[in-house]
Amino acid sequence: NEFDSRQLKPFLYESKNKAKVVAMSYYQCPEEALENPALMREWANLGVAAALRAATKKTTGKKRETNSSRTRIVSMRHSP
């Protein structure tokens, strides 16, 4: 994927007892995207697409949850 090909690293944190470092499923964006809104939007879209793919994999073969408290991803509007 694009994150791996650019050697972007996942976010890490230490467990409560500091026994191990845990890798999150969230990745850093490239530094140049921090100062460029258009480029950041592209990277954010890559991240959202990855999250949607992961959510689809989790629900495949399972009964869909109908609980209204379930987290939903909604479309975001961006100003030009």
N, C-alpha and C. Protein backbone atom coordinates (compact mmCIF):
# COMPACT_ATOMS: atom_id res chain seq x y z
N ASN A 1 0.83 -1.19 0.00
CA ASN A 1 0.00 0.00 0.00
C ASN A 1 0.88 1.25 0.00
N GLU A 2 0.24 2.37 -0.19
CA GLU A 2 0.96 3.65 -0.32
C GLU A 2 1.71 4.01 0.97
N PHE A 3 1.14 3.69 2.12
CA PHE A 3 1.79 4.01 3.39
C PHE A 3 3.08 3.21 3.54
N ASP A 4 3.01 1.92 3.25
CA ASP A 4 4.20 1.06 3.35
C ASP A 4 5.25 1.44 2.32
N SER A 5 4.81 1.71 1.08
CA SER A 5 5.78 2.02 0.02
C SER A 5 6.57 3.29 0.33
N ARG A 6 5.98 4.20 1.11
CA ARG A 6 6.70 5.43 1.50
C ARG A 6 7.34 5.29 2.87
N GLN A 7 7.32 4.08 3.41
CA GLN A 7 7.93 3.76 4.70
C GLN A 7 7.36 4.62 5.84
N LEU A 8 6.06 4.88 5.78
CA LEU A 8 5.39 5.61 6.85
C LEU A 8 5.09 4.61 7.96
N LYS A 9 5.28 5.01 9.17
CA LYS A 9 5.19 4.11 10.32
C LYS A 9 3.83 4.22 11.01
N PRO A 10 3.37 3.12 11.60
CA PRO A 10 2.13 3.18 12.38
C PRO A 10 2.38 3.91 13.71
N PHE A 11 1.31 4.45 14.29
CA PHE A 11 1.43 5.05 15.61
C PHE A 11 1.68 3.94 16.61
N LEU A 12 2.52 4.22 17.60
CA LEU A 12 2.88 3.26 18.63
C LEU A 12 2.54 3.82 20.00
N TYR A 13 2.24 2.94 20.94
CA TYR A 13 2.08 3.37 22.32
C TYR A 13 2.55 2.25 23.24
N GLU A 14 2.90 2.62 24.47
CA GLU A 14 3.31 1.63 25.46
C GLU A 14 2.09 1.12 26.21
N SER A 15 2.08 -0.17 26.51
CA SER A 15 0.99 -0.74 27.29
C SER A 15 1.00 -0.11 28.68
N LYS A 16 -0.10 -0.26 29.42
CA LYS A 16 -0.22 0.36 30.74
C LYS A 16 0.94 0.02 31.65
N ASN A 17 1.33 -1.24 31.66
CA ASN A 17 2.43 -1.65 32.53
C ASN A 17 3.80 -1.48 31.86
N LYS A 18 3.79 -0.85 30.69
CA LYS A 18 5.00 -0.56 29.92
C LYS A 18 5.78 -1.82 29.57
N ALA A 19 5.06 -2.94 29.50
CA ALA A 19 5.70 -4.21 29.20
C ALA A 19 5.97 -4.38 27.71
N LYS A 20 5.18 -3.68 26.89
CA LYS A 20 5.40 -3.82 25.45
C LYS A 20 4.90 -2.58 24.71
N VAL A 21 5.38 -2.44 23.49
CA VAL A 21 4.95 -1.36 22.61
C VAL A 21 3.93 -1.95 21.65
N VAL A 22 2.80 -1.27 21.52
CA VAL A 22 1.69 -1.74 20.69
C VAL A 22 1.58 -0.86 19.46
N ALA A 23 1.49 -1.48 18.28
CA ALA A 23 1.32 -0.75 17.03
C ALA A 23 -0.16 -0.57 16.74
N MET A 24 -0.57 0.64 16.46
CA MET A 24 -1.96 0.94 16.10
C MET A 24 -2.15 0.66 14.61
N SER A 25 -3.39 0.68 14.16
CA SER A 25 -3.66 0.52 12.74
C SER A 25 -3.70 1.87 12.03
N TYR A 26 -3.31 2.92 12.72
CA TYR A 26 -3.25 4.27 12.16
C TYR A 26 -1.81 4.57 11.76
N TYR A 27 -1.64 5.17 10.59
CA TYR A 27 -0.30 5.48 10.10
C TYR A 27 -0.07 6.97 10.02
N GLN A 28 1.19 7.36 10.09
CA GLN A 28 1.57 8.75 9.93
C GLN A 28 1.37 9.16 8.48
N CYS A 29 1.16 10.44 8.27
CA CYS A 29 1.10 10.95 6.90
C CYS A 29 2.48 11.51 6.56
N PRO A 30 2.76 11.73 5.28
CA PRO A 30 4.05 12.32 4.93
C PRO A 30 4.15 13.76 5.45
N GLU A 31 5.33 14.16 5.80
CA GLU A 31 5.53 15.51 6.35
C GLU A 31 5.04 16.60 5.41
N GLU A 32 5.23 16.42 4.10
CA GLU A 32 4.82 17.47 3.16
C GLU A 32 3.30 17.68 3.16
N ALA A 33 2.55 16.70 3.61
CA ALA A 33 1.09 16.85 3.67
C ALA A 33 0.64 17.73 4.83
N LEU A 34 1.49 17.92 5.82
CA LEU A 34 1.13 18.73 6.98
C LEU A 34 0.92 20.19 6.63
N GLU A 35 1.57 20.67 5.61
CA GLU A 35 1.47 22.07 5.20
C GLU A 35 0.73 22.26 3.88
N ASN A 36 0.13 21.19 3.36
CA ASN A 36 -0.53 21.27 2.06
C ASN A 36 -1.92 20.64 2.17
N PRO A 37 -2.97 21.48 2.32
CA PRO A 37 -4.32 20.93 2.52
C PRO A 37 -4.79 19.98 1.41
N ALA A 38 -4.46 20.28 0.18
CA ALA A 38 -4.89 19.41 -0.93
C ALA A 38 -4.22 18.04 -0.82
N LEU A 39 -2.94 18.04 -0.52
CA LEU A 39 -2.20 16.78 -0.37
C LEU A 39 -2.69 16.02 0.86
N MET A 40 -2.97 16.74 1.95
CA MET A 40 -3.49 16.10 3.15
C MET A 40 -4.83 15.44 2.87
N ARG A 41 -5.67 16.10 2.07
CA ARG A 41 -6.97 15.53 1.72
C ARG A 41 -6.79 14.19 1.01
N GLU A 42 -5.81 14.11 0.10
CA GLU A 42 -5.54 12.86 -0.62
C GLU A 42 -5.15 11.75 0.36
N TRP A 43 -4.26 12.08 1.30
CA TRP A 43 -3.82 11.08 2.27
C TRP A 43 -4.94 10.71 3.23
N ALA A 44 -5.76 11.68 3.61
CA ALA A 44 -6.90 11.38 4.47
C ALA A 44 -7.87 10.44 3.76
N ASN A 45 -8.08 10.67 2.47
CA ASN A 45 -8.97 9.78 1.70
C ASN A 45 -8.41 8.37 1.64
N LEU A 46 -7.09 8.23 1.52
CA LEU A 46 -6.49 6.90 1.55
C LEU A 46 -6.76 6.21 2.89
N GLY A 47 -6.65 6.97 3.96
CA GLY A 47 -6.90 6.42 5.29
C GLY A 47 -8.35 6.02 5.49
N VAL A 48 -9.27 6.84 5.03
CA VAL A 48 -10.70 6.52 5.14
C VAL A 48 -11.02 5.29 4.31
N ALA A 49 -10.45 5.20 3.11
CA ALA A 49 -10.68 4.03 2.26
C ALA A 49 -10.18 2.75 2.94
N ALA A 50 -9.03 2.85 3.60
CA ALA A 50 -8.50 1.68 4.32
C ALA A 50 -9.42 1.29 5.48
N ALA A 51 -9.94 2.28 6.19
CA ALA A 51 -10.85 2.00 7.30
C ALA A 51 -12.13 1.34 6.80
N LEU A 52 -12.64 1.80 5.67
CA LEU A 52 -13.85 1.19 5.11
C LEU A 52 -13.60 -0.25 4.68
N ARG A 53 -12.43 -0.51 4.08
CA ARG A 53 -12.09 -1.88 3.70
C ARG A 53 -12.01 -2.77 4.93
N ALA A 54 -11.39 -2.27 5.99
CA ALA A 54 -11.26 -3.06 7.22
C ALA A 54 -12.63 -3.33 7.84
N ALA A 55 -13.50 -2.33 7.82
CA ALA A 55 -14.85 -2.52 8.37
C ALA A 55 -15.63 -3.53 7.56
N THR A 56 -15.46 -3.52 6.25
CA THR A 56 -16.13 -4.49 5.38
C THR A 56 -15.66 -5.90 5.68
N LYS A 57 -14.36 -6.07 5.88
CA LYS A 57 -13.81 -7.39 6.21
C LYS A 57 -14.37 -7.91 7.52
N LYS A 58 -14.57 -7.02 8.49
CA LYS A 58 -15.07 -7.43 9.80
C LYS A 58 -16.52 -7.89 9.72
N THR A 59 -17.31 -7.29 8.84
CA THR A 59 -18.73 -7.62 8.77
C THR A 59 -19.03 -8.74 7.78
N THR A 60 -18.06 -9.11 6.96
CA THR A 60 -18.28 -10.18 5.99
C THR A 60 -18.57 -11.49 6.73
N GLY A 61 -19.68 -12.10 6.38
CA GLY A 61 -20.03 -13.37 7.01
C GLY A 61 -20.71 -13.24 8.36
N LYS A 62 -20.86 -12.03 8.85
CA LYS A 62 -21.52 -11.81 10.14
C LYS A 62 -22.86 -11.13 9.90
N LYS A 63 -23.76 -11.32 10.84
CA LYS A 63 -25.04 -10.63 10.79
C LYS A 63 -24.77 -9.14 11.00
N ARG A 64 -25.36 -8.31 10.18
CA ARG A 64 -25.16 -6.86 10.30
C ARG A 64 -25.78 -6.35 11.58
N GLU A 65 -25.09 -5.48 12.22
CA GLU A 65 -25.56 -4.88 13.46
C GLU A 65 -26.54 -3.76 13.13
N THR A 66 -27.65 -3.69 13.84
CA THR A 66 -28.65 -2.65 13.58
C THR A 66 -28.75 -1.66 14.72
N ASN A 67 -27.91 -1.80 15.71
CA ASN A 67 -27.92 -0.92 16.87
C ASN A 67 -27.63 0.51 16.43
N SER A 68 -28.48 1.45 16.84
CA SER A 68 -28.31 2.84 16.41
C SER A 68 -27.09 3.49 17.05
N SER A 69 -26.51 2.89 18.07
CA SER A 69 -25.33 3.47 18.71
C SER A 69 -24.05 3.11 17.98
N ARG A 70 -24.15 2.28 16.93
CA ARG A 70 -22.97 1.88 16.16
C ARG A 70 -22.33 3.10 15.50
N THR A 71 -21.04 3.13 15.47
CA THR A 71 -20.31 4.21 14.83
C THR A 71 -20.50 4.13 13.33
N ARG A 72 -20.79 5.24 12.72
CA ARG A 72 -20.98 5.29 11.28
C ARG A 72 -20.02 6.30 10.68
N ILE A 73 -19.50 5.96 9.52
CA ILE A 73 -18.65 6.89 8.79
C ILE A 73 -19.55 7.62 7.80
N VAL A 74 -19.49 8.94 7.85
CA VAL A 74 -20.32 9.74 6.94
C VAL A 74 -19.42 10.50 5.99
N SER A 75 -19.98 10.91 4.88
CA SER A 75 -19.17 11.66 3.93
C SER A 75 -18.87 13.04 4.50
N MET A 76 -17.71 13.55 4.13
CA MET A 76 -17.29 14.86 4.60
C MET A 76 -17.26 15.82 3.41
N ARG A 77 -17.71 17.00 3.63
CA ARG A 77 -17.63 18.02 2.59
C ARG A 77 -16.39 18.84 2.82
N HIS A 78 -15.68 19.10 1.74
CA HIS A 78 -14.46 19.91 1.82
C HIS A 78 -14.69 21.19 1.04
N SER A 79 -14.28 22.29 1.62
CA SER A 79 -14.39 23.54 0.89
C SER A 79 -13.23 23.63 -0.09
N PRO A 80 -13.49 24.21 -1.25
CA PRO A 80 -12.41 24.30 -2.27
C PRO A 80 -11.26 25.16 -1.84
